[in-house]
Tab-separated table of C-alpha atoms in Angstrom:
chain	number	residue	atom	x	y	z
A	732	MET	CA	-1.205	-18.211	-14.356
A	733	ASN	CA	-0.614	-15.039	-15.986
A	734	ILE	CA	1.143	-12.997	-13.237
A	735	GLU	CA	0.692	-9.565	-14.872
A	736	LEU	CA	-2.930	-10.011	-15.630
A	737	HIS	CA	-3.573	-11.213	-12.179
A	738	LEU	CA	-1.852	-7.989	-10.795
A	739	LYS	CA	-3.852	-5.907	-13.155
A	740	VAL	CA	-7.194	-7.180	-11.856
A	741	GLN	CA	-6.015	-6.821	-8.408
A	742	ASP	CA	-5.111	-3.155	-9.130
A	743	LEU	CA	-8.408	-2.497	-10.657
A	744	ASN	CA	-10.002	-4.012	-7.686
A	745	ALA	CA	-7.956	-1.970	-5.254
A	746	ARG	CA	-8.695	1.320	-7.077
A	747	TYR	CA	-12.244	0.546	-7.309
A	748	VAL	CA	-12.803	0.018	-3.613
A	749	GLN	CA	-10.663	3.026	-2.961
A	750	ALA	CA	-12.812	5.222	-4.911
A	751	ILE	CA	-15.932	4.257	-2.869
A	752	ASN	CA	-14.039	4.344	0.445
A	753	ASP	CA	-12.855	7.811	-0.396
A	754	ASP	CA	-16.411	8.871	-1.313
A	755	LYS	CA	-15.184	9.599	-4.885
A	756	LEU	CA	-18.434	8.252	-6.293
A	757	GLU	CA	-18.245	10.442	-9.295
A	758	ALA	CA	-15.238	8.297	-10.448
A	759	TRP	CA	-17.120	5.055	-9.878
A	760	PRO	CA	-18.977	4.754	-13.319
A	761	ASP	CA	-15.650	5.113	-15.059
A	762	PHE	CA	-14.399	1.743	-13.722
A	763	PHE	CA	-17.000	0.285	-16.101
A	764	THR	CA	-17.092	0.028	-19.863
A	765	GLU	CA	-19.541	2.273	-21.788
A	766	ASN	CA	-22.099	-0.474	-21.781
A	767	GLY	CA	-20.974	-2.023	-18.513
A	768	ARG	CA	-23.509	-3.986	-16.426
A	769	TYR	CA	-23.832	-3.637	-12.758
A	770	ARG	CA	-26.016	-5.829	-10.657
A	771	VAL	CA	-26.526	-6.444	-6.904
A	772	THR	CA	-28.195	-9.631	-5.918
A	773	THR	CA	-28.201	-12.148	-3.137
A	774	ALA	CA	-26.490	-15.500	-3.118
A	775	GLU	CA	-29.828	-17.251	-2.820
A	776	ASN	CA	-31.217	-15.604	-5.882
A	777	PHE	CA	-28.015	-16.120	-7.697
A	778	GLU	CA	-27.922	-19.875	-7.056
A	779	ARG	CA	-31.526	-20.191	-8.034
A	780	ASP	CA	-30.592	-18.366	-11.261
A	781	LEU	CA	-33.151	-15.623	-10.646
A	782	PRO	CA	-32.050	-13.207	-13.370
A	783	LEU	CA	-32.914	-9.875	-11.665
A	784	GLY	CA	-31.244	-8.323	-8.754
A	785	MET	CA	-32.281	-5.541	-6.474
A	786	ILE	CA	-30.276	-3.146	-8.572
A	787	TYR	CA	-29.536	-3.331	-12.064
A	788	ALA	CA	-27.663	-0.810	-14.509
A	789	THR	CA	-26.559	-1.510	-18.081
A	790	SER	CA	-24.444	1.393	-18.889
A	791	ARG	CA	-22.073	4.036	-17.435
A	792	ALA	CA	-24.777	6.670	-17.853
A	793	MET	CA	-27.150	4.721	-15.492
A	794	LEU	CA	-24.413	4.588	-13.050
A	795	ARG	CA	-23.817	8.190	-13.244
A	796	ASP	CA	-27.624	8.949	-12.604
A	797	ARG	CA	-27.409	6.735	-9.603
A	798	VAL	CA	-24.528	8.797	-8.151
A	799	ARG	CA	-26.489	11.949	-8.771
A	800	SER	CA	-29.470	10.518	-6.976
A	801	LEU	CA	-27.307	9.562	-3.972
A	802	ARG	CA	-25.766	12.922	-3.977
A	803	ASP	CA	-29.201	14.695	-4.203
A	804	ALA	CA	-30.566	12.314	-1.402
A	805	ASN	CA	-27.451	13.312	0.648
A	806	VAL	CA	-27.707	9.789	1.877
A	807	TYR	CA	-24.093	8.649	1.435
A	808	GLU	CA	-22.367	11.353	3.373
A	809	ALA	CA	-23.815	10.309	6.696
A	810	GLN	CA	-21.362	7.548	7.145
A	811	ARG	CA	-18.242	6.019	5.890
A	812	TYR	CA	-17.665	2.775	4.295
A	813	ARG	CA	-14.597	0.481	4.235
A	814	HIS	CA	-14.177	-2.318	1.768
A	815	ILE	CA	-11.725	-5.040	2.432
A	816	ILE	CA	-11.265	-7.490	-0.560
A	817	GLY	CA	-9.561	-10.682	-1.027
A	818	SER	CA	-7.256	-11.818	-3.836
A	819	PRO	CA	-9.040	-12.270	-7.055
A	820	LEU	CA	-9.638	-15.746	-8.577
A	821	ILE	CA	-9.154	-15.451	-12.314
A	822	GLU	CA	-10.158	-17.506	-15.415
A	823	PRO	CA	-9.366	-16.519	-18.903
A	824	GLY	CA	-12.388	-15.287	-20.988
A	825	GLU	CA	-12.595	-14.773	-24.712
A	826	GLY	CA	-10.065	-12.495	-26.289
A	827	ARG	CA	-8.718	-9.801	-23.969
A	828	ALA	CA	-11.076	-10.594	-21.128
A	829	VAL	CA	-11.119	-12.354	-17.932
A	830	HIS	CA	-13.570	-13.693	-15.375
A	831	ALA	CA	-12.690	-12.814	-11.745
A	832	GLN	CA	-14.299	-13.612	-8.545
A	833	THR	CA	-13.284	-11.635	-5.417
A	834	SER	CA	-14.690	-11.952	-1.800
A	835	PHE	CA	-15.476	-8.572	0.048
A	836	MET	CA	-16.386	-7.329	3.664
A	837	VAL	CA	-17.751	-3.883	3.895
A	838	ALA	CA	-17.779	-2.106	7.294
A	839	ARG	CA	-20.123	0.907	7.852
A	840	ILE	CA	-18.776	3.563	10.338
A	841	MET	CA	-21.520	5.952	11.718
A	842	HIS	CA	-20.917	9.368	12.937
A	843	THR	CA	-21.305	8.064	16.483
A	844	GLY	CA	-18.182	5.771	15.792
A	845	GLU	CA	-20.177	2.700	15.820
A	846	THR	CA	-18.638	0.319	13.316
A	847	THR	CA	-20.401	-2.747	12.032
A	848	LEU	CA	-20.081	-5.355	9.429
A	849	PHE	CA	-22.532	-3.859	6.827
A	850	ALA	CA	-22.249	-6.422	3.928
A	851	THR	CA	-20.307	-9.455	2.937
A	852	GLY	CA	-20.319	-11.411	-0.259
A	853	ARG	CA	-18.359	-11.765	-3.531
A	854	TYR	CA	-17.882	-9.901	-6.872
A	855	ARG	CA	-18.315	-11.843	-10.003
A	856	ASP	CA	-16.667	-9.673	-12.641
A	857	HIS	CA	-16.052	-9.807	-16.286
A	858	VAL	CA	-12.988	-7.592	-16.847
A	859	VAL	CA	-11.758	-6.466	-20.316
A	860	LEU	CA	-8.633	-4.799	-21.320
A	861	ASP	CA	-8.579	-1.986	-23.922
A	862	ASP	CA	-5.791	-1.593	-26.589
A	863	GLY	CA	-3.604	0.297	-24.176
A	864	GLY	CA	-3.940	-2.541	-21.572
A	865	ALA	CA	-6.245	-0.650	-19.267
A	866	ALA	CA	-8.681	-2.858	-17.337
A	867	SER	CA	-12.393	-2.050	-16.789
A	868	PHE	CA	-15.506	-3.918	-15.905
A	869	ALA	CA	-17.763	-4.941	-18.558
A	870	GLU	CA	-19.923	-6.718	-15.926
A	871	LYS	CA	-19.870	-6.704	-12.220
A	872	ILE	CA	-22.265	-8.788	-10.131
A	873	VAL	CA	-22.324	-8.031	-6.481
A	874	ILE	CA	-23.402	-11.251	-4.683
A	875	LEU	CA	-24.487	-10.548	-1.209
A	876	ASP	CA	-24.267	-13.389	1.523
A	877	SER	CA	-27.323	-12.014	3.307
A	878	ARG	CA	-30.940	-12.434	2.129
A	879	LEU	CA	-31.973	-9.301	3.875
A	880	ILE	CA	-30.809	-6.235	2.111
A	881	ASP	CA	-30.472	-2.890	3.840
A	882	THR	CA	-32.229	-0.096	1.864
A	883	LEU	CA	-28.928	1.689	2.093
A	884	LEU	CA	-27.563	-0.777	-0.409
A	885	ALA	CA	-28.370	2.098	-2.832
A	886	ILE	CA	-24.638	2.950	-2.316
A	887	PRO	CA	-22.098	1.493	-4.646
A	888	LEU	CA	-20.780	-1.775	-3.599
B	1288	MET	CA	11.460	-13.236	-3.002
B	1289	ASN	CA	10.211	-15.868	-5.535
B	1290	ILE	CA	7.240	-14.014	-7.240
B	1291	GLU	CA	5.602	-17.046	-8.871
B	1292	LEU	CA	5.824	-19.125	-5.691
B	1293	HIS	CA	4.244	-16.218	-3.698
B	1294	LEU	CA	1.255	-16.042	-6.157
B	1295	LYS	CA	0.935	-19.805	-6.145
B	1296	VAL	CA	0.358	-19.804	-2.476
B	1297	GLN	CA	-2.045	-16.803	-2.693
B	1298	ASP	CA	-3.878	-18.634	-5.358
B	1299	LEU	CA	-4.186	-21.776	-3.236
B	1300	ASN	CA	-5.475	-19.903	-0.281
B	1301	ALA	CA	-7.888	-18.058	-2.482
B	1302	ARG	CA	-9.288	-21.081	-3.818
B	1303	TYR	CA	-9.398	-22.851	-0.465
B	1304	VAL	CA	-11.469	-20.094	1.189
B	1305	GLN	CA	-13.668	-19.720	-1.888
B	1306	ALA	CA	-14.721	-23.526	-1.551
B	1307	ILE	CA	-15.724	-23.014	1.840
B	1308	ASN	CA	-17.511	-19.704	1.284
B	1309	ASP	CA	-19.399	-21.318	-1.689
B	1310	ASP	CA	-20.414	-24.210	0.473
B	1311	LYS	CA	-18.409	-26.638	-1.706
B	1312	LEU	CA	-17.355	-28.543	1.255
B	1313	GLU	CA	-16.752	-31.885	-0.607
B	1314	ALA	CA	-13.851	-30.175	-2.514
B	1315	TRP	CA	-12.325	-29.109	0.786
B	1316	PRO	CA	-10.191	-32.321	1.422
B	1317	ASP	CA	-8.802	-32.102	-2.050
B	1318	PHE	CA	-6.801	-29.131	-1.012
B	1319	PHE	CA	-4.819	-31.354	1.151
B	1320	THR	CA	-2.116	-33.999	0.320
B	1321	GLU	CA	-3.190	-37.620	0.848
B	1322	ASN	CA	-1.804	-37.553	4.413
B	1323	GLY	CA	-2.316	-33.831	4.835
B	1324	ARG	CA	-2.664	-32.754	8.582
B	1325	TYR	CA	-5.426	-30.268	9.745
B	1326	ARG	CA	-5.533	-28.850	13.141
B	1327	VAL	CA	-7.583	-26.118	14.850
B	1328	THR	CA	-6.121	-24.620	17.962
B	1329	THR	CA	-6.033	-21.336	20.027
B	1330	ALA	CA	-3.205	-18.862	19.932
B	1331	GLU	CA	-2.994	-19.462	23.715
B	1332	ASN	CA	-2.360	-23.039	23.332
B	1333	PHE	CA	-0.216	-22.843	20.323
B	1334	GLU	CA	2.109	-20.405	22.237
B	1335	ARG	CA	2.295	-22.860	25.261
B	1336	ASP	CA	3.327	-25.572	22.634
B	1337	LEU	CA	0.321	-27.752	23.623
B	1338	PRO	CA	0.193	-30.106	20.803
B	1339	LEU	CA	-3.367	-30.963	20.483
B	1340	GLY	CA	-6.030	-28.826	19.126
B	1341	MET	CA	-9.706	-29.151	19.279
B	1342	ILE	CA	-9.835	-30.668	15.975
B	1343	TYR	CA	-7.197	-32.753	14.440
B	1344	ALA	CA	-7.071	-34.768	11.289
B	1345	THR	CA	-4.078	-36.679	9.613
B	1346	SER	CA	-5.447	-37.510	6.307
B	1347	ARG	CA	-7.737	-36.575	3.448
B	1348	ALA	CA	-9.925	-39.433	4.246
B	1349	MET	CA	-10.566	-38.051	7.843
B	1350	LEU	CA	-11.575	-34.665	6.287
B	1351	ARG	CA	-13.889	-36.382	4.034
B	1352	ASP	CA	-15.611	-38.018	7.180
B	1353	ARG	CA	-15.879	-34.758	8.702
B	1354	VAL	CA	-17.609	-33.358	5.796
B	1355	ARG	CA	-20.068	-36.151	5.666
B	1356	SER	CA	-20.930	-35.641	9.322
B	1357	LEU	CA	-21.589	-31.972	8.834
B	1358	ARG	CA	-23.811	-32.723	5.775
B	1359	ASP	CA	-25.598	-35.462	7.962
B	1360	ALA	CA	-26.045	-33.049	10.870
B	1361	ASN	CA	-27.218	-30.421	8.468
B	1362	VAL	CA	-25.320	-27.940	10.567
B	1363	TYR	CA	-23.587	-26.014	7.843
B	1364	GLU	CA	-26.541	-24.976	5.752
B	1365	ALA	CA	-28.122	-22.881	8.414
B	1366	GLN	CA	-25.844	-19.889	7.667
B	1367	ARG	CA	-23.238	-18.566	5.397
B	1368	TYR	CA	-19.543	-17.897	6.072
B	1369	ARG	CA	-17.196	-15.300	4.402
B	1370	HIS	CA	-13.483	-15.616	4.820
B	1371	ILE	CA	-11.202	-12.670	4.027
B	1372	ILE	CA	-7.570	-13.370	4.103
B	1373	GLY	CA	-4.465	-11.324	4.054
B	1374	SER	CA	-1.440	-11.778	1.856
B	1375	PRO	CA	0.648	-14.887	2.751
B	1376	LEU	CA	4.079	-14.566	4.391
B	1377	ILE	CA	6.285	-17.238	2.934
B	1378	GLU	CA	9.445	-19.045	4.149
B	1379	PRO	CA	11.158	-21.600	1.851
B	1380	GLY	CA	11.070	-25.137	3.323
B	1381	GLU	CA	12.751	-28.104	2.221
B	1382	GLY	CA	12.601	-29.291	-1.297
B	1383	ARG	CA	9.515	-28.105	-3.180
B	1384	ALA	CA	7.788	-26.946	0.025
B	1385	VAL	CA	7.196	-23.632	1.699
B	1386	HIS	CA	5.826	-22.468	4.998
B	1387	ALA	CA	3.173	-19.790	4.806
B	1388	GLN	CA	1.346	-17.695	7.404
B	1389	THR	CA	-1.767	-15.894	6.459
B	1390	SER	CA	-4.022	-13.780	8.674
B	1391	PHE	CA	-7.924	-14.427	8.352
B	1392	MET	CA	-11.331	-13.190	9.389
B	1393	VAL	CA	-14.496	-15.056	9.073
B	1394	ALA	CA	-17.849	-13.543	9.056
B	1395	ARG	CA	-21.064	-15.587	9.775
B	1396	ILE	CA	-24.221	-14.490	7.988
B	1397	MET	CA	-27.358	-15.794	9.651
B	1398	HIS	CA	-30.667	-16.394	7.957
B	1399	THR	CA	-31.894	-13.383	9.787
B	1400	GLY	CA	-29.311	-11.358	7.975
B	1401	GLU	CA	-27.335	-10.706	11.169
B	1402	THR	CA	-23.624	-10.445	10.451
B	1403	THR	CA	-20.907	-11.067	12.926
B	1404	LEU	CA	-17.250	-11.613	13.285
B	1405	PHE	CA	-17.353	-15.269	13.852
B	1406	ALA	CA	-13.573	-15.983	13.998
B	1407	THR	CA	-10.222	-14.455	13.558
B	1408	GLY	CA	-6.683	-15.853	13.495
B	1409	ARG	CA	-3.922	-17.056	11.236
B	1410	TYR	CA	-3.159	-20.108	9.091
B	1411	ARG	CA	0.199	-21.706	9.614
B	1412	ASP	CA	0.607	-23.722	6.579
B	1413	HIS	CA	2.962	-26.236	5.017
B	1414	VAL	CA	2.531	-26.042	1.235
B	1415	VAL	CA	4.021	-28.564	-1.162
B	1416	LEU	CA	4.147	-28.652	-4.819
B	1417	ASP	CA	3.762	-31.788	-6.796
B	1418	ASP	CA	5.743	-32.537	-10.063
B	1419	GLY	CA	3.297	-30.712	-12.178
B	1420	GLY	CA	3.630	-27.552	-10.024
B	1421	ALA	CA	0.317	-27.823	-8.327
B	1422	ALA	CA	0.245	-26.758	-4.829
B	1423	SER	CA	-1.577	-28.320	-1.765
B	1424	PHE	CA	-1.561	-28.333	2.038
B	1425	ALA	CA	0.737	-30.989	3.755
B	1426	GLU	CA	-0.218	-29.192	7.031
B	1427	LYS	CA	-2.759	-26.576	8.038
B	1428	ILE	CA	-2.834	-25.292	11.503
B	1429	VAL	CA	-5.741	-22.943	12.092
B	1430	ILE	CA	-4.540	-20.736	15.150
B	1431	LEU	CA	-7.665	-18.895	16.560
B	1432	ASP	CA	-7.272	-15.538	18.346
B	1433	SER	CA	-10.139	-16.323	20.791
B	1434	ARG	CA	-9.817	-18.704	23.726
B	1435	LEU	CA	-13.456	-19.541	23.542
B	1436	ILE	CA	-14.263	-21.757	20.735
B	1437	ASP	CA	-17.899	-21.896	19.349
B	1438	THR	CA	-19.164	-25.465	19.065
B	1439	LEU	CA	-19.876	-24.616	15.379
B	1440	LEU	CA	-16.094	-24.572	14.641
B	1441	ALA	CA	-16.724	-28.049	13.545
B	1442	ILE	CA	-17.095	-26.286	10.097
B	1443	PRO	CA	-13.923	-26.156	7.899
B	1444	LEU	CA	-11.886	-22.898	8.557
C	492	MET	CA	3.142	-1.313	-12.989
C	493	ASN	CA	6.363	-2.618	-11.276
C	494	ILE	CA	5.523	-6.061	-10.191
C	495	GLU	CA	8.571	-6.569	-7.873
C	496	LEU	CA	7.867	-3.157	-6.239
C	497	HIS	CA	4.282	-3.976	-5.711
C	498	LEU	CA	5.060	-7.244	-4.009
C	499	LYS	CA	7.691	-5.693	-2.004
C	500	VAL	CA	5.360	-3.278	-0.371
C	501	GLN	CA	2.953	-6.011	-0.007
C	502	ASP	CA	5.318	-8.020	1.895
C	503	LEU	CA	6.468	-5.077	4.096
C	504	ASN	CA	2.668	-4.538	4.914
C	505	ALA	CA	2.245	-8.327	5.722
C	506	ARG	CA	5.226	-8.504	7.912
C	507	TYR	CA	4.331	-5.126	9.690
C	508	VAL	CA	0.739	-6.267	10.673
C	509	GLN	CA	1.979	-9.811	11.522
C	510	ALA	CA	4.425	-8.352	14.078
C	511	ILE	CA	1.584	-6.380	15.677
C	512	ASN	CA	-0.913	-9.420	15.613
C	513	ASP	CA	1.721	-11.544	16.997
C	514	ASP	CA	2.367	-9.257	19.866
C	515	LYS	CA	6.023	-8.656	18.843
C	516	LEU	CA	5.793	-4.988	19.502
C	517	GLU	CA	9.496	-4.643	20.045
C	518	ALA	CA	10.066	-5.223	16.533
C	519	TRP	CA	7.463	-2.636	15.305
C	520	PRO	CA	9.854	0.426	15.351
C	521	ASP	CA	12.261	-1.401	13.061
C	522	PHE	CA	9.668	-1.395	10.213
C	523	PHE	CA	10.519	2.409	10.131
C	524	THR	CA	13.642	4.296	9.053
C	525	GLU	CA	15.850	5.955	11.808
C	526	ASN	CA	13.735	9.213	11.315
C	527	GLY	CA	10.550	7.602	10.356
C	528	ARG	CA	7.376	9.459	10.866
C	529	TYR	CA	4.237	7.748	12.494
C	530	ARG	CA	0.997	9.508	12.808
C	531	VAL	CA	-2.518	8.524	13.789
C	532	THR	CA	-5.404	10.800	12.627
C	533	THR	CA	-8.986	10.717	11.575
C	534	ALA	CA	-10.231	11.062	8.011
C	535	GLU	CA	-12.103	14.112	8.878
C	536	ASN	CA	-8.911	15.910	10.355
C	537	PHE	CA	-6.991	14.498	7.330
C	538	GLU	CA	-9.372	15.908	4.793
C	539	ARG	CA	-9.472	19.293	6.497
C	540	ASP	CA	-5.515	19.242	6.412
C	541	LEU	CA	-5.362	19.520	10.179
C	542	PRO	CA	-1.707	18.582	10.478
C	543	LEU	CA	-1.651	17.021	14.037
C	544	GLY	CA	-2.863	13.709	14.794
C	545	MET	CA	-3.633	12.104	18.176
C	546	ILE	CA	-0.377	10.403	17.882
C	547	TYR	CA	2.840	11.503	16.440
C	548	ALA	CA	6.291	10.167	16.433
C	549	THR	CA	9.218	11.311	14.497
C	550	SER	CA	11.784	8.723	15.020
C	551	ARG	CA	12.519	5.030	15.779
C	552	ALA	CA	13.497	6.056	19.251
C	553	MET	CA	10.163	7.611	19.993
C	554	LEU	CA	8.287	4.556	18.924
C	555	ARG	CA	10.571	2.499	21.119
C	556	ASP	CA	9.511	4.623	23.951
C	557	ARG	CA	5.837	4.154	23.042
C	558	VAL	CA	6.330	0.398	23.098
C	559	ARG	CA	8.066	0.555	26.547
C	560	SER	CA	5.164	2.516	27.984
C	561	LEU	CA	2.636	0.117	26.535
C	562	ARG	CA	4.542	-2.632	28.182
C	563	ASP	CA	4.848	-0.945	31.488
C	564	ALA	CA	1.068	-0.149	31.476
C	565	ASN	CA	0.434	-3.847	30.595
C	566	VAL	CA	-2.400	-2.375	28.407
C	567	TYR	CA	-1.686	-4.459	25.325
C	568	GLU	CA	-1.683	-8.042	26.797
C	569	ALA	CA	-5.445	-7.885	27.949
C	570	GLN	CA	-6.685	-8.677	24.418
C	571	ARG	CA	-5.602	-9.527	20.945
C	572	TYR	CA	-5.791	-7.701	17.751
C	573	ARG	CA	-6.108	-9.156	14.138
C	574	HIS	CA	-5.299	-6.757	11.253
C	575	ILE	CA	-6.597	-7.672	7.730
C	576	ILE	CA	-5.161	-5.378	4.919
C	577	GLY	CA	-6.004	-4.851	1.422
C	578	SER	CA	-3.678	-4.756	-1.619
C	579	PRO	CA	-1.604	-1.632	-1.598
C	580	LEU	CA	-2.233	1.088	-4.334
C	581	ILE	CA	1.269	2.344	-5.332
C	582	GLU	CA	2.504	5.456	-6.942
C	583	PRO	CA	6.258	6.061	-7.697
C	584	GLY	CA	8.042	8.668	-5.485
C	585	GLU	CA	11.370	10.323	-5.811
C	586	GLY	CA	14.358	8.114	-6.104
C	587	ARG	CA	14.003	4.687	-4.478
C	588	ALA	CA	10.688	5.532	-2.793
C	589	VAL	CA	7.123	4.974	-3.357
C	590	HIS	CA	3.747	6.117	-1.957
C	591	ALA	CA	1.269	3.395	-0.959
C	592	GLN	CA	-2.350	3.449	0.213
C	593	THR	CA	-3.768	0.398	1.947
C	594	SER	CA	-7.124	-0.148	3.510
C	595	PHE	CA	-7.218	-2.002	6.955
C	596	MET	CA	-9.641	-3.491	9.371
C	597	VAL	CA	-8.649	-4.366	12.902
C	598	ALA	CA	-10.602	-6.744	14.996
C	599	ARG	CA	-10.176	-6.830	18.773
C	600	ILE	CA	-10.534	-10.346	20.530
C	601	MET	CA	-11.164	-9.911	24.269
C	602	HIS	CA	-10.436	-12.405	26.829
C	603	THR	CA	-14.172	-13.335	27.036
C	604	GLY	CA	-14.019	-14.260	23.346
C	605	GLU	CA	-16.027	-11.264	22.318
C	606	THR	CA	-14.810	-10.118	18.964
C	607	THR	CA	-15.552	-6.732	17.611
C	608	LEU	CA	-14.446	-4.460	14.593
C	609	PHE	CA	-12.178	-2.236	16.651
C	610	ALA	CA	-10.776	0.035	13.907
C	611	THR	CA	-10.994	0.694	9.995
C	612	GLY	CA	-9.229	3.132	7.697
C	613	ARG	CA	-6.290	3.246	5.555
C	614	TYR	CA	-2.589	3.650	5.638
C	615	ARG	CA	-0.825	6.365	3.642
C	616	ASP	CA	2.673	5.280	3.489
C	617	HIS	CA	6.022	6.673	2.186
C	618	VAL	CA	8.209	3.550	1.684
C	619	VAL	CA	11.946	3.754	0.867
C	620	LEU	CA	14.319	0.969	-0.311
C	621	ASP	CA	17.798	0.808	1.078
C	622	ASP	CA	20.816	-0.103	-1.091
C	623	GLY	CA	20.051	-3.740	-0.444
C	624	GLY	CA	16.526	-3.380	-1.421
C	625	ALA	CA	14.981	-3.780	1.865
C	626	ALA	CA	11.798	-1.663	2.400
C	627	SER	CA	10.854	0.377	5.441
C	628	PHE	CA	8.464	3.277	6.253
C	629	ALA	CA	9.892	6.846	6.082
C	630	GLU	CA	6.258	7.737	6.942
C	631	LYS	CA	3.134	5.926	7.967
C	632	ILE	CA	-0.010	8.045	8.409
C	633	VAL	CA	-2.998	5.928	9.912
C	634	ILE	CA	-6.078	7.540	8.770
C	635	LEU	CA	-9.103	6.201	10.880
C	636	ASP	CA	-12.626	6.067	9.358
C	637	SER	CA	-14.207	6.962	12.845
C	638	ARG	CA	-14.107	10.299	14.465
C	639	LEU	CA	-14.364	8.901	18.029
C	640	ILE	CA	-11.064	7.288	18.932
C	641	ASP	CA	-10.980	4.629	21.614
C	642	THR	CA	-8.178	5.535	24.118
C	643	LEU	CA	-6.835	2.088	23.467
C	644	LEU	CA	-5.567	3.435	20.163
C	645	ALA	CA	-2.308	3.809	22.070
C	646	ILE	CA	-1.605	0.608	20.549
C	647	PRO	CA	0.316	0.462	17.237
C	648	LEU	CA	-1.978	0.350	14.321
């Protein structure tokens, strides 16, 4: 096991969920490569190898559009989210890339204070390192445990 | 602190809960040594030093039997589970062994999409390394915070 | 990234929440420096830069008083708590100090077995190392996601 690589992915994950938790959505696309892919699907669909998820983006520009829509719709500010993620499981990929799987739980905190488990699942990530050693997502597949997807899943996960 | 040892236990833990989360129960016994012990108990019983838990197995073979029963009863497939675990707290044991304590939360995701906190507690593990450096559980005590144990705790925790 | 420093903060965090989870409240003040500051506030107040939180202590002695009150009021023993925390995000501070941010979820487990998400948020910590390399909190700000704070937040978080 490459310790430094492991901590690098762990750090990328921690910064990624912090940006979402802190409502810094505009920073969210920057965790992806220029042509980074982002997909949200269910475990059931993923296991059946159904290629399309509920949400699919294939570039940073598409992710930026998505953030802009969320801000326009004012849908995100109404509540807070808190991600807690596990330790990533890492497998070496080609070249300067790794595959990582990470469990997550997301709590939603309403204005009323009501706190519920909003989503659980795992990330299936393809992480690449640039020449300077900085890590970003070439692909992130968000695989939800539940089959029933809240419309609010429009928010970054 | 031995960094490599720490990451080794963290990795064992991550693979262990991934196998359960991914419904790969047949792989579950392989995380234990041949005579590995697995016990589920409550914090209250544990603190009173009551030796027996609700569930007790003293070999990989017993764990395999348990998985077979679960598959026959078809009890596991009806819902999904998602474990999130903390960072392990490690103390050196004798020889190539360590004691580790790790907090966990388990969410249960029903077919209806309903997601609840199913179980919380801590693992009290005795981890051994074989000659090749591979880690496995010589003992895993699952100490549940709740005194009331759902019958479904038949599933691996 | 300094790997050893990262693991040191991770270990401090893990021991801190274990002490609380194990109801070893008397050990809680010892995770702070002699003049360590402990504050509980809401994300809303924190973002508006409102300096005072619901709870504020500026020394280990004040934290000890707090634990004594909790024991006298017998308020803590009625239920159990389980913290799960994320990986800390670290920035170097002055000298032998670091700033760390860590997400947390706390579950409350009632005597009836009922388990709920009690609190979520993040720690904003100032961690210092003494000459022997031991880490403790010079400051811990507990920033809660919810605006509505349960009176039971008197317990250490």
